[in-house]
Amino acid sequence: MKAKQPIVLFDGQCSLCSFFVRLILKYEKEPKLYFSSLDSDYVKYVLSDLNCNLKGLNTVVFINNDEVYLKSLAVFKVVTYLRFPLSIVQYFRLLPLAFSDFVYDLVAKYRIRLFGKVKSCYIPDDTNRNRFFH
């Protein structure tokens, strides 16, 4: 069985990450993206299928056509699926990747302190439920 792609893997306990997923659902051009929490059994299956080990990684991961994208590059890839105004973020890709990853890492380091943890997992509505894997 082939894993569903393109898929966004995110920290299900992070408020900022959950907010990002809700933004994606709201601004997606078409419902093409799938989602899963980084600590789900489904992600273990997807990563083993790709011979990829992201254990202990604390980042947004985007997988499309069996290519794995991390950190700011993952965000830049995801926003290409979104409508204006969020689609503008993709133009930050023109900055050096080292710089955008530095900014990403800085936000990631303090995201729980700044935005907190979610009290319960995000539960998608019936329209989007089939796009989330556990």
Short mmCIF file of N, CA, C and O in Angstrom, two decimals:
data_model
loop_
_atom_site.label_atom_id
_atom_site.label_comp_id
_atom_site.label_asym_id
_atom_site.label_seq_id
_atom_site.Cartn_x
_atom_site.Cartn_y
_atom_site.Cartn_z
N MET A 1 0.84 -1.19 0.00
CA MET A 1 0.00 0.00 0.00
C MET A 1 0.88 1.25 0.00
O MET A 1 1.76 1.39 0.82
N LYS A 2 0.64 2.12 -0.91
CA LYS A 2 1.40 3.37 -1.05
C LYS A 2 0.85 4.42 -0.08
O LYS A 2 -0.35 4.56 0.07
N ALA A 3 1.75 5.16 0.55
CA ALA A 3 1.34 6.21 1.47
C ALA A 3 0.69 7.36 0.70
O ALA A 3 1.06 7.66 -0.43
N LYS A 4 -0.30 7.98 1.32
CA LYS A 4 -0.96 9.14 0.70
C LYS A 4 0.01 10.31 0.66
O LYS A 4 0.67 10.61 1.64
N GLN A 5 0.08 10.94 -0.48
CA GLN A 5 0.95 12.10 -0.66
C GLN A 5 0.25 13.08 -1.57
O GLN A 5 -0.56 12.67 -2.40
N PRO A 6 0.49 14.34 -1.45
CA PRO A 6 1.40 15.03 -0.55
C PRO A 6 0.86 15.07 0.88
O PRO A 6 -0.34 15.19 1.09
N ILE A 7 1.76 14.96 1.83
CA ILE A 7 1.36 14.90 3.23
C ILE A 7 2.20 15.85 4.08
O ILE A 7 3.41 15.97 3.87
N VAL A 8 1.53 16.51 5.01
CA VAL A 8 2.16 17.42 5.96
C VAL A 8 2.22 16.70 7.30
O VAL A 8 1.18 16.27 7.83
N LEU A 9 3.42 16.55 7.85
CA LEU A 9 3.61 15.95 9.17
C LEU A 9 3.91 17.08 10.14
O LEU A 9 4.75 17.94 9.86
N PHE A 10 3.22 17.07 11.27
CA PHE A 10 3.33 18.20 12.20
C PHE A 10 3.30 17.71 13.63
O PHE A 10 2.87 16.59 13.91
N ASP A 11 3.73 18.56 14.55
CA ASP A 11 3.70 18.27 15.98
C ASP A 11 2.27 18.49 16.46
O ASP A 11 1.80 19.63 16.54
N GLY A 12 1.58 17.42 16.77
CA GLY A 12 0.18 17.49 17.16
C GLY A 12 -0.07 18.16 18.50
O GLY A 12 -1.19 18.52 18.82
N GLN A 13 0.98 18.34 19.31
CA GLN A 13 0.82 18.97 20.62
C GLN A 13 1.11 20.46 20.59
O GLN A 13 0.85 21.17 21.56
N CYS A 14 1.65 20.95 19.50
CA CYS A 14 2.06 22.35 19.40
C CYS A 14 0.91 23.21 18.89
O CYS A 14 0.33 22.94 17.84
N SER A 15 0.61 24.28 19.61
CA SER A 15 -0.47 25.18 19.20
C SER A 15 -0.17 25.85 17.87
O SER A 15 -1.05 26.00 17.03
N LEU A 16 1.07 26.27 17.67
CA LEU A 16 1.44 26.92 16.42
C LEU A 16 1.29 25.96 15.24
O LEU A 16 0.78 26.32 14.18
N CYS A 17 1.70 24.71 15.42
CA CYS A 17 1.58 23.71 14.36
C CYS A 17 0.11 23.42 14.04
O CYS A 17 -0.26 23.31 12.86
N SER A 18 -0.71 23.31 15.06
CA SER A 18 -2.14 23.08 14.85
C SER A 18 -2.78 24.27 14.14
O SER A 18 -3.63 24.09 13.25
N PHE A 19 -2.35 25.46 14.48
CA PHE A 19 -2.83 26.67 13.81
C PHE A 19 -2.43 26.64 12.33
O PHE A 19 -3.22 26.98 11.45
N PHE A 20 -1.20 26.22 12.04
CA PHE A 20 -0.71 26.11 10.67
C PHE A 20 -1.59 25.15 9.86
O PHE A 20 -1.97 25.44 8.73
N VAL A 21 -1.94 24.02 10.46
CA VAL A 21 -2.81 23.04 9.78
C VAL A 21 -4.17 23.66 9.49
O VAL A 21 -4.72 23.51 8.39
N ARG A 22 -4.74 24.37 10.45
CA ARG A 22 -6.04 25.01 10.23
C ARG A 22 -5.96 26.08 9.13
O ARG A 22 -6.88 26.22 8.33
N LEU A 23 -4.84 26.81 9.07
CA LEU A 23 -4.65 27.79 7.99
C LEU A 23 -4.59 27.09 6.63
O LEU A 23 -5.16 27.57 5.65
N ILE A 24 -3.88 25.99 6.59
CA ILE A 24 -3.80 25.23 5.33
C ILE A 24 -5.19 24.83 4.87
O ILE A 24 -5.55 25.02 3.71
N LEU A 25 -5.97 24.28 5.78
CA LEU A 25 -7.33 23.84 5.42
C LEU A 25 -8.20 25.00 4.95
O LEU A 25 -9.01 24.84 4.04
N LYS A 26 -8.01 26.16 5.54
CA LYS A 26 -8.82 27.32 5.18
C LYS A 26 -8.40 27.92 3.83
O LYS A 26 -9.26 28.36 3.06
N TYR A 27 -7.11 27.92 3.52
CA TYR A 27 -6.61 28.62 2.34
C TYR A 27 -6.17 27.70 1.19
O TYR A 27 -5.69 28.19 0.17
N GLU A 28 -6.34 26.42 1.35
CA GLU A 28 -5.96 25.50 0.29
C GLU A 28 -6.73 25.79 -1.00
O GLU A 28 -7.94 25.99 -0.97
N LYS A 29 -6.03 25.80 -2.12
CA LYS A 29 -6.68 26.02 -3.42
C LYS A 29 -7.65 24.89 -3.72
O LYS A 29 -8.78 25.11 -4.14
N GLU A 30 -7.20 23.67 -3.52
CA GLU A 30 -8.00 22.46 -3.68
C GLU A 30 -7.61 21.52 -2.56
O GLU A 30 -6.46 21.54 -2.11
N PRO A 31 -8.51 20.66 -2.12
CA PRO A 31 -8.17 19.74 -1.02
C PRO A 31 -7.26 18.60 -1.49
O PRO A 31 -7.71 17.49 -1.78
N LYS A 32 -5.97 18.88 -1.56
CA LYS A 32 -5.00 17.90 -2.06
C LYS A 32 -4.07 17.37 -0.99
O LYS A 32 -3.46 16.33 -1.16
N LEU A 33 -3.92 18.11 0.11
CA LEU A 33 -2.95 17.74 1.13
C LEU A 33 -3.55 16.79 2.16
O LEU A 33 -4.72 16.88 2.51
N TYR A 34 -2.70 15.90 2.66
CA TYR A 34 -3.04 15.00 3.75
C TYR A 34 -2.22 15.42 4.96
O TYR A 34 -1.22 16.14 4.83
N PHE A 35 -2.62 14.95 6.14
CA PHE A 35 -1.99 15.40 7.38
C PHE A 35 -1.82 14.25 8.36
O PHE A 35 -2.65 13.34 8.40
N SER A 36 -0.76 14.34 9.16
CA SER A 36 -0.58 13.39 10.25
C SER A 36 0.36 13.98 11.29
O SER A 36 1.28 14.73 10.95
N SER A 37 0.11 13.63 12.53
CA SER A 37 0.97 14.05 13.62
C SER A 37 2.29 13.27 13.53
O SER A 37 2.30 12.10 13.16
N LEU A 38 3.38 13.93 13.88
CA LEU A 38 4.69 13.30 13.80
C LEU A 38 4.82 12.03 14.64
O LEU A 38 5.61 11.16 14.32
N ASP A 39 4.04 11.94 15.71
CA ASP A 39 4.16 10.78 16.58
C ASP A 39 3.13 9.69 16.29
O ASP A 39 2.97 8.76 17.06
N SER A 40 2.48 9.76 15.15
CA SER A 40 1.45 8.77 14.82
C SER A 40 2.05 7.48 14.26
O SER A 40 3.17 7.47 13.74
N ASP A 41 1.30 6.41 14.36
CA ASP A 41 1.71 5.14 13.76
C ASP A 41 1.79 5.25 12.25
O ASP A 41 2.63 4.63 11.62
N TYR A 42 0.89 6.05 11.67
CA TYR A 42 0.90 6.23 10.22
C TYR A 42 2.23 6.82 9.75
O TYR A 42 2.78 6.39 8.74
N VAL A 43 2.76 7.79 10.48
CA VAL A 43 4.03 8.41 10.10
C VAL A 43 5.16 7.38 10.17
O VAL A 43 6.03 7.35 9.30
N LYS A 44 5.14 6.52 11.17
CA LYS A 44 6.15 5.46 11.24
C LYS A 44 6.10 4.60 9.99
O LYS A 44 7.12 4.23 9.42
N TYR A 45 4.89 4.29 9.54
CA TYR A 45 4.71 3.50 8.32
C TYR A 45 5.24 4.26 7.10
O TYR A 45 5.99 3.71 6.29
N VAL A 46 4.87 5.53 6.98
CA VAL A 46 5.28 6.35 5.83
C VAL A 46 6.80 6.46 5.79
O VAL A 46 7.42 6.27 4.74
N LEU A 47 7.42 6.74 6.92
CA LEU A 47 8.86 6.94 6.95
C LEU A 47 9.62 5.64 6.70
O LEU A 47 10.65 5.64 6.02
N SER A 48 9.11 4.54 7.23
CA SER A 48 9.78 3.26 6.96
C SER A 48 9.65 2.89 5.49
O SER A 48 10.57 2.34 4.89
N ASP A 49 8.52 3.22 4.89
CA ASP A 49 8.31 2.97 3.46
C ASP A 49 9.30 3.76 2.62
O ASP A 49 9.71 3.33 1.54
N LEU A 50 9.70 4.94 3.10
CA LEU A 50 10.65 5.80 2.39
C LEU A 50 12.09 5.58 2.85
O LEU A 50 13.00 6.28 2.42
N ASN A 51 12.28 4.60 3.76
CA ASN A 51 13.60 4.35 4.36
C ASN A 51 14.17 5.64 4.95
O ASN A 51 15.32 6.00 4.71
N CYS A 52 13.34 6.34 5.70
CA CYS A 52 13.71 7.63 6.27
C CYS A 52 13.51 7.58 7.78
O CYS A 52 12.48 7.13 8.26
N ASN A 53 14.49 8.06 8.52
CA ASN A 53 14.40 8.09 9.97
C ASN A 53 14.46 9.53 10.44
O ASN A 53 15.47 10.20 10.31
N LEU A 54 13.35 10.01 10.98
CA LEU A 54 13.29 11.38 11.49
C LEU A 54 13.10 11.38 13.00
O LEU A 54 12.59 12.32 13.57
N LYS A 55 13.51 10.30 13.65
CA LYS A 55 13.32 10.17 15.09
C LYS A 55 13.95 11.35 15.83
O LYS A 55 15.09 11.73 15.57
N GLY A 56 13.17 11.94 16.70
CA GLY A 56 13.64 13.06 17.49
C GLY A 56 13.61 14.39 16.76
O GLY A 56 13.94 15.42 17.33
N LEU A 57 13.21 14.38 15.50
CA LEU A 57 13.14 15.61 14.73
C LEU A 57 11.94 16.42 15.16
O LEU A 57 10.85 15.88 15.36
N ASN A 58 12.13 17.70 15.30
CA ASN A 58 11.10 18.58 15.82
C ASN A 58 10.81 19.66 14.78
O ASN A 58 11.17 20.82 14.97
N THR A 59 10.19 19.27 13.68
CA THR A 59 9.98 20.20 12.58
C THR A 59 8.75 19.80 11.78
O THR A 59 8.27 18.68 11.89
N VAL A 60 8.28 20.73 10.98
CA VAL A 60 7.25 20.39 10.00
C VAL A 60 7.95 19.61 8.90
O VAL A 60 9.06 19.94 8.49
N VAL A 61 7.31 18.54 8.45
CA VAL A 61 7.85 17.71 7.37
C VAL A 61 6.81 17.68 6.27
O VAL A 61 5.62 17.52 6.54
N PHE A 62 7.26 17.83 5.04
CA PHE A 62 6.37 17.74 3.88
C PHE A 62 6.93 16.65 2.97
O PHE A 62 8.11 16.66 2.64
N ILE A 63 6.06 15.72 2.59
CA ILE A 63 6.46 14.64 1.71
C ILE A 63 5.59 14.69 0.46
O ILE A 63 4.36 14.70 0.56
N ASN A 64 6.25 14.71 -0.68
CA ASN A 64 5.54 14.72 -1.96
C ASN A 64 6.38 13.97 -2.99
O ASN A 64 7.58 14.20 -3.09
N ASN A 65 5.74 13.07 -3.70
CA ASN A 65 6.44 12.25 -4.70
C ASN A 65 7.66 11.56 -4.09
O ASN A 65 8.73 11.51 -4.70
N ASP A 66 7.50 11.08 -2.87
CA ASP A 66 8.54 10.38 -2.12
C ASP A 66 9.77 11.23 -1.80
O ASP A 66 10.81 10.72 -1.41
N GLU A 67 9.65 12.54 -1.96
CA GLU A 67 10.71 13.48 -1.56
C GLU A 67 10.33 14.04 -0.19
O GLU A 67 9.18 14.42 0.02
N VAL A 68 11.30 14.13 0.70
CA VAL A 68 11.07 14.62 2.06
C VAL A 68 11.69 16.01 2.20
O VAL A 68 12.87 16.21 1.91
N TYR A 69 10.86 16.96 2.63
CA TYR A 69 11.30 18.34 2.82
C TYR A 69 11.14 18.70 4.30
O TYR A 69 10.13 18.35 4.92
N LEU A 70 12.12 19.41 4.84
CA LEU A 70 12.14 19.76 6.26
C LEU A 70 12.21 21.27 6.45
O LEU A 70 12.62 22.00 5.55
N LYS A 71 11.81 21.69 7.63
CA LYS A 71 11.95 23.06 8.11
C LYS A 71 11.33 24.07 7.14
O LYS A 71 10.22 23.89 6.68
N SER A 72 12.08 25.15 6.84
CA SER A 72 11.50 26.22 6.02
C SER A 72 11.19 25.74 4.61
O SER A 72 10.20 26.18 4.02
N LEU A 73 11.97 24.83 4.08
CA LEU A 73 11.69 24.32 2.73
C LEU A 73 10.36 23.58 2.70
O LEU A 73 9.60 23.67 1.73
N ALA A 74 10.05 22.88 3.79
CA ALA A 74 8.74 22.21 3.89
C ALA A 74 7.62 23.24 3.86
O ALA A 74 6.63 23.07 3.15
N VAL A 75 7.78 24.32 4.60
CA VAL A 75 6.77 25.39 4.62
C VAL A 75 6.62 26.00 3.23
O VAL A 75 5.51 26.20 2.75
N PHE A 76 7.73 26.28 2.57
CA PHE A 76 7.68 26.87 1.23
C PHE A 76 6.97 25.95 0.24
O PHE A 76 6.23 26.42 -0.63
N LYS A 77 7.18 24.65 0.36
CA LYS A 77 6.51 23.70 -0.52
C LYS A 77 5.00 23.67 -0.23
O LYS A 77 4.19 23.63 -1.15
N VAL A 78 4.64 23.69 1.04
CA VAL A 78 3.22 23.63 1.42
C VAL A 78 2.47 24.86 0.93
O VAL A 78 1.36 24.74 0.39
N VAL A 79 3.05 26.04 1.07
CA VAL A 79 2.31 27.26 0.72
C VAL A 79 2.05 27.37 -0.78
O VAL A 79 1.19 28.16 -1.19
N THR A 80 2.72 26.59 -1.61
CA THR A 80 2.40 26.61 -3.04
C THR A 80 1.01 26.04 -3.30
O THR A 80 0.44 26.26 -4.37
N TYR A 81 0.46 25.32 -2.33
CA TYR A 81 -0.89 24.75 -2.44
C TYR A 81 -1.96 25.72 -1.95
O TYR A 81 -3.15 25.40 -1.99
N LEU A 82 -1.54 26.88 -1.46
CA LEU A 82 -2.47 27.80 -0.81
C LEU A 82 -2.80 29.01 -1.68
O LEU A 82 -2.03 29.39 -2.56
N ARG A 83 -3.95 29.60 -1.37
CA ARG A 83 -4.40 30.81 -2.05
C ARG A 83 -3.73 32.04 -1.41
O ARG A 83 -3.18 31.97 -0.33
N PHE A 84 -3.88 33.15 -2.11
CA PHE A 84 -3.47 34.45 -1.61
C PHE A 84 -4.26 34.76 -0.35
O PHE A 84 -5.43 34.42 -0.29
N PRO A 85 -3.70 35.32 0.66
CA PRO A 85 -2.40 35.94 0.79
C PRO A 85 -1.28 35.00 1.26
O PRO A 85 -0.12 35.35 1.19
N LEU A 86 -1.63 33.79 1.74
CA LEU A 86 -0.59 32.91 2.27
C LEU A 86 0.37 32.41 1.20
O LEU A 86 1.51 32.06 1.50
N SER A 87 -0.07 32.40 -0.03
CA SER A 87 0.81 31.93 -1.11
C SER A 87 2.04 32.83 -1.29
O SER A 87 3.05 32.40 -1.84
N ILE A 88 1.96 34.05 -0.80
CA ILE A 88 3.09 34.99 -0.91
C ILE A 88 4.32 34.47 -0.17
O ILE A 88 5.45 34.77 -0.56
N VAL A 89 4.11 33.69 0.88
CA VAL A 89 5.23 33.18 1.67
C VAL A 89 6.23 32.41 0.80
O VAL A 89 7.43 32.41 1.09
N GLN A 90 5.77 31.81 -0.28
CA GLN A 90 6.69 31.04 -1.12
C GLN A 90 7.82 31.90 -1.70
O GLN A 90 8.90 31.38 -2.02
N TYR A 91 7.63 33.20 -1.81
CA TYR A 91 8.67 34.06 -2.37
C TYR A 91 9.83 34.28 -1.41
O TYR A 91 10.90 34.71 -1.81
N PHE A 92 9.63 33.96 -0.14
CA PHE A 92 10.73 34.01 0.82
C PHE A 92 11.75 32.91 0.51
O PHE A 92 12.86 32.92 1.03
N ARG A 93 11.38 31.99 -0.35
CA ARG A 93 12.30 30.93 -0.79
C ARG A 93 13.49 31.52 -1.54
O ARG A 93 14.53 30.90 -1.66
N LEU A 94 13.34 32.75 -2.02
CA LEU A 94 14.43 33.40 -2.72
C LEU A 94 15.58 33.79 -1.77
O LEU A 94 16.70 34.02 -2.22
N LEU A 95 15.29 33.85 -0.49
CA LEU A 95 16.34 34.10 0.51
C LEU A 95 17.20 32.85 0.63
O LEU A 95 16.75 31.74 0.34
N PRO A 96 18.43 32.99 1.08
CA PRO A 96 19.27 31.80 1.28
C PRO A 96 18.60 30.83 2.26
O PRO A 96 18.06 31.25 3.29
N LEU A 97 18.66 29.55 1.94
CA LEU A 97 18.02 28.54 2.78
C LEU A 97 18.60 28.53 4.19
O LEU A 97 17.88 28.32 5.16
N ALA A 98 19.88 28.78 4.32
CA ALA A 98 20.51 28.83 5.64
C ALA A 98 19.85 29.91 6.50
O ALA A 98 19.63 29.70 7.70
N PHE A 99 19.53 31.05 5.91
CA PHE A 99 18.87 32.13 6.65
C PHE A 99 17.44 31.74 7.03
O PHE A 99 17.03 31.89 8.18
N SER A 100 16.67 31.23 6.07
CA SER A 100 15.27 30.88 6.38
C SER A 100 15.21 29.72 7.37
O SER A 100 14.33 29.70 8.23
N ASP A 101 16.14 28.77 7.31
CA ASP A 101 16.18 27.70 8.30
C ASP A 101 16.59 28.23 9.67
O ASP A 101 16.10 27.75 10.70
N PHE A 102 17.47 29.22 9.71
CA PHE A 102 17.85 29.84 10.98
C PHE A 102 16.63 30.46 11.64
O PHE A 102 16.38 30.27 12.84
N VAL A 103 15.84 31.22 10.87
CA VAL A 103 14.62 31.84 11.40
C VAL A 103 13.64 30.75 11.82
O VAL A 103 13.04 30.84 12.90
N TYR A 104 13.50 29.73 11.00
CA TYR A 104 12.60 28.61 11.33
C TYR A 104 13.03 27.98 12.66
O TYR A 104 12.20 27.74 13.54
N ASP A 105 14.33 27.68 12.80
CA ASP A 105 14.83 27.05 14.03
C ASP A 105 14.61 27.94 15.25
O ASP A 105 14.31 27.43 16.34
N LEU A 106 14.75 29.23 15.07
CA LEU A 106 14.53 30.16 16.18
C LEU A 106 13.07 30.11 16.65
O LEU A 106 12.79 30.01 17.85
N VAL A 107 12.14 30.15 15.70
CA VAL A 107 10.72 30.05 16.04
C VAL A 107 10.43 28.69 16.66
O VAL A 107 9.73 28.58 17.67
N ALA A 108 10.99 27.63 16.07
CA ALA A 108 10.75 26.27 16.57
C ALA A 108 11.25 26.10 18.01
O ALA A 108 10.60 25.43 18.82
N LYS A 109 12.37 26.72 18.31
CA LYS A 109 12.95 26.59 19.65
C LYS A 109 12.03 27.17 20.73
O LYS A 109 11.92 26.62 21.82
N TYR A 110 11.35 28.26 20.40
CA TYR A 110 10.54 28.96 21.39
C TYR A 110 9.03 28.82 21.18
O TYR A 110 8.25 29.44 21.88
N ARG A 111 8.62 28.01 20.23
CA ARG A 111 7.20 27.93 19.86
C ARG A 111 6.30 27.48 21.01
O ARG A 111 5.22 28.03 21.19
N ILE A 112 6.73 26.52 21.79
CA ILE A 112 5.91 26.04 22.91
C ILE A 112 5.82 27.14 23.97
O ILE A 112 4.75 27.40 24.50
N ARG A 113 6.94 27.81 24.25
CA ARG A 113 6.94 28.88 25.24
C ARG A 113 6.07 30.05 24.78
O ARG A 113 5.35 30.65 25.57
N LEU A 114 6.12 30.37 23.48
CA LEU A 114 5.36 31.51 22.95
C LEU A 114 3.89 31.19 22.69
O LEU A 114 3.01 31.99 22.95
N PHE A 115 3.63 30.00 22.15
CA PHE A 115 2.27 29.67 21.71
C PHE A 115 1.61 28.59 22.56
O PHE A 115 0.40 28.39 22.47
N GLY A 116 2.38 27.86 23.33
CA GLY A 116 1.84 26.83 24.20
C GLY A 116 1.55 25.52 23.50
O GLY A 116 1.84 25.33 22.32
N LYS A 117 0.98 24.61 24.28
CA LYS A 117 0.58 23.30 23.76
C LYS A 117 -0.94 23.27 23.67
O LYS A 117 -1.62 23.95 24.44
N VAL A 118 -1.43 22.46 22.77
CA VAL A 118 -2.88 22.31 22.67
C VAL A 118 -3.35 21.40 23.80
O VAL A 118 -2.64 20.49 24.21
N LYS A 119 -4.53 21.68 24.31
CA LYS A 119 -5.08 20.86 25.39
C LYS A 119 -5.63 19.54 24.86
O LYS A 119 -5.67 18.55 25.56
N SER A 120 -6.08 19.56 23.61
CA SER A 120 -6.55 18.33 22.97
C SER A 120 -6.19 18.38 21.49
O SER A 120 -5.98 19.46 20.93
N CYS A 121 -6.11 17.23 20.89
CA CYS A 121 -5.75 17.15 19.47
C CYS A 121 -6.80 17.84 18.61
O CYS A 121 -7.98 17.84 18.94
N TYR A 122 -6.34 18.41 17.51
CA TYR A 122 -7.24 19.02 16.55
C TYR A 122 -8.12 17.93 15.93
O TYR A 122 -7.63 16.90 15.47
N ILE A 123 -9.42 18.17 15.95
CA ILE A 123 -10.36 17.21 15.36
C ILE A 123 -10.96 17.85 14.12
O ILE A 123 -11.68 18.84 14.21
N PRO A 124 -10.61 17.32 12.95
CA PRO A 124 -11.13 17.91 11.71
C PRO A 124 -12.63 17.66 11.57
O PRO A 124 -13.18 16.71 12.14
N ASP A 125 -13.27 18.51 10.79
CA ASP A 125 -14.70 18.32 10.53
C ASP A 125 -14.89 17.13 9.59
O ASP A 125 -13.93 16.57 9.08
N ASP A 126 -16.13 16.76 9.37
CA ASP A 126 -16.43 15.59 8.55
C ASP A 126 -15.89 15.72 7.13
O ASP A 126 -15.51 14.73 6.51
N THR A 127 -15.84 16.93 6.61
CA THR A 127 -15.34 17.17 5.25
C THR A 127 -13.87 16.79 5.12
O THR A 127 -13.46 16.27 4.08
N ASN A 128 -13.09 17.03 6.15
CA ASN A 128 -11.64 16.82 6.08
C ASN A 128 -11.13 15.61 6.85
O ASN A 128 -9.95 15.31 6.81
N ARG A 129 -11.99 14.92 7.53
CA ARG A 129 -11.58 13.81 8.39
C ARG A 129 -10.76 12.75 7.65
O ARG A 129 -9.80 12.20 8.16
N ASN A 130 -11.12 12.46 6.40
CA ASN A 130 -10.43 11.41 5.63
C ASN A 130 -9.03 11.83 5.18
O ASN A 130 -8.30 11.03 4.61
N ARG A 131 -8.65 13.07 5.43
CA ARG A 131 -7.32 13.57 5.05
C ARG A 131 -6.33 13.53 6.20
O ARG A 131 -5.18 13.90 6.05
N PHE A 132 -6.78 13.07 7.38
CA PHE A 132 -5.92 12.97 8.56
C PHE A 132 -5.69 11.50 8.89
O PHE A 132 -6.61 10.70 8.93
N PHE A 133 -4.42 11.18 9.15
CA PHE A 133 -4.04 9.81 9.48
C PHE A 133 -3.43 9.75 10.86
O PHE A 133 -2.68 10.64 11.25
N HIS A 134 -3.74 8.69 11.58
CA HIS A 134 -3.30 8.57 12.98
C HIS A 134 -2.30 7.46 13.15
O HIS A 134 -2.21 6.48 12.75
#
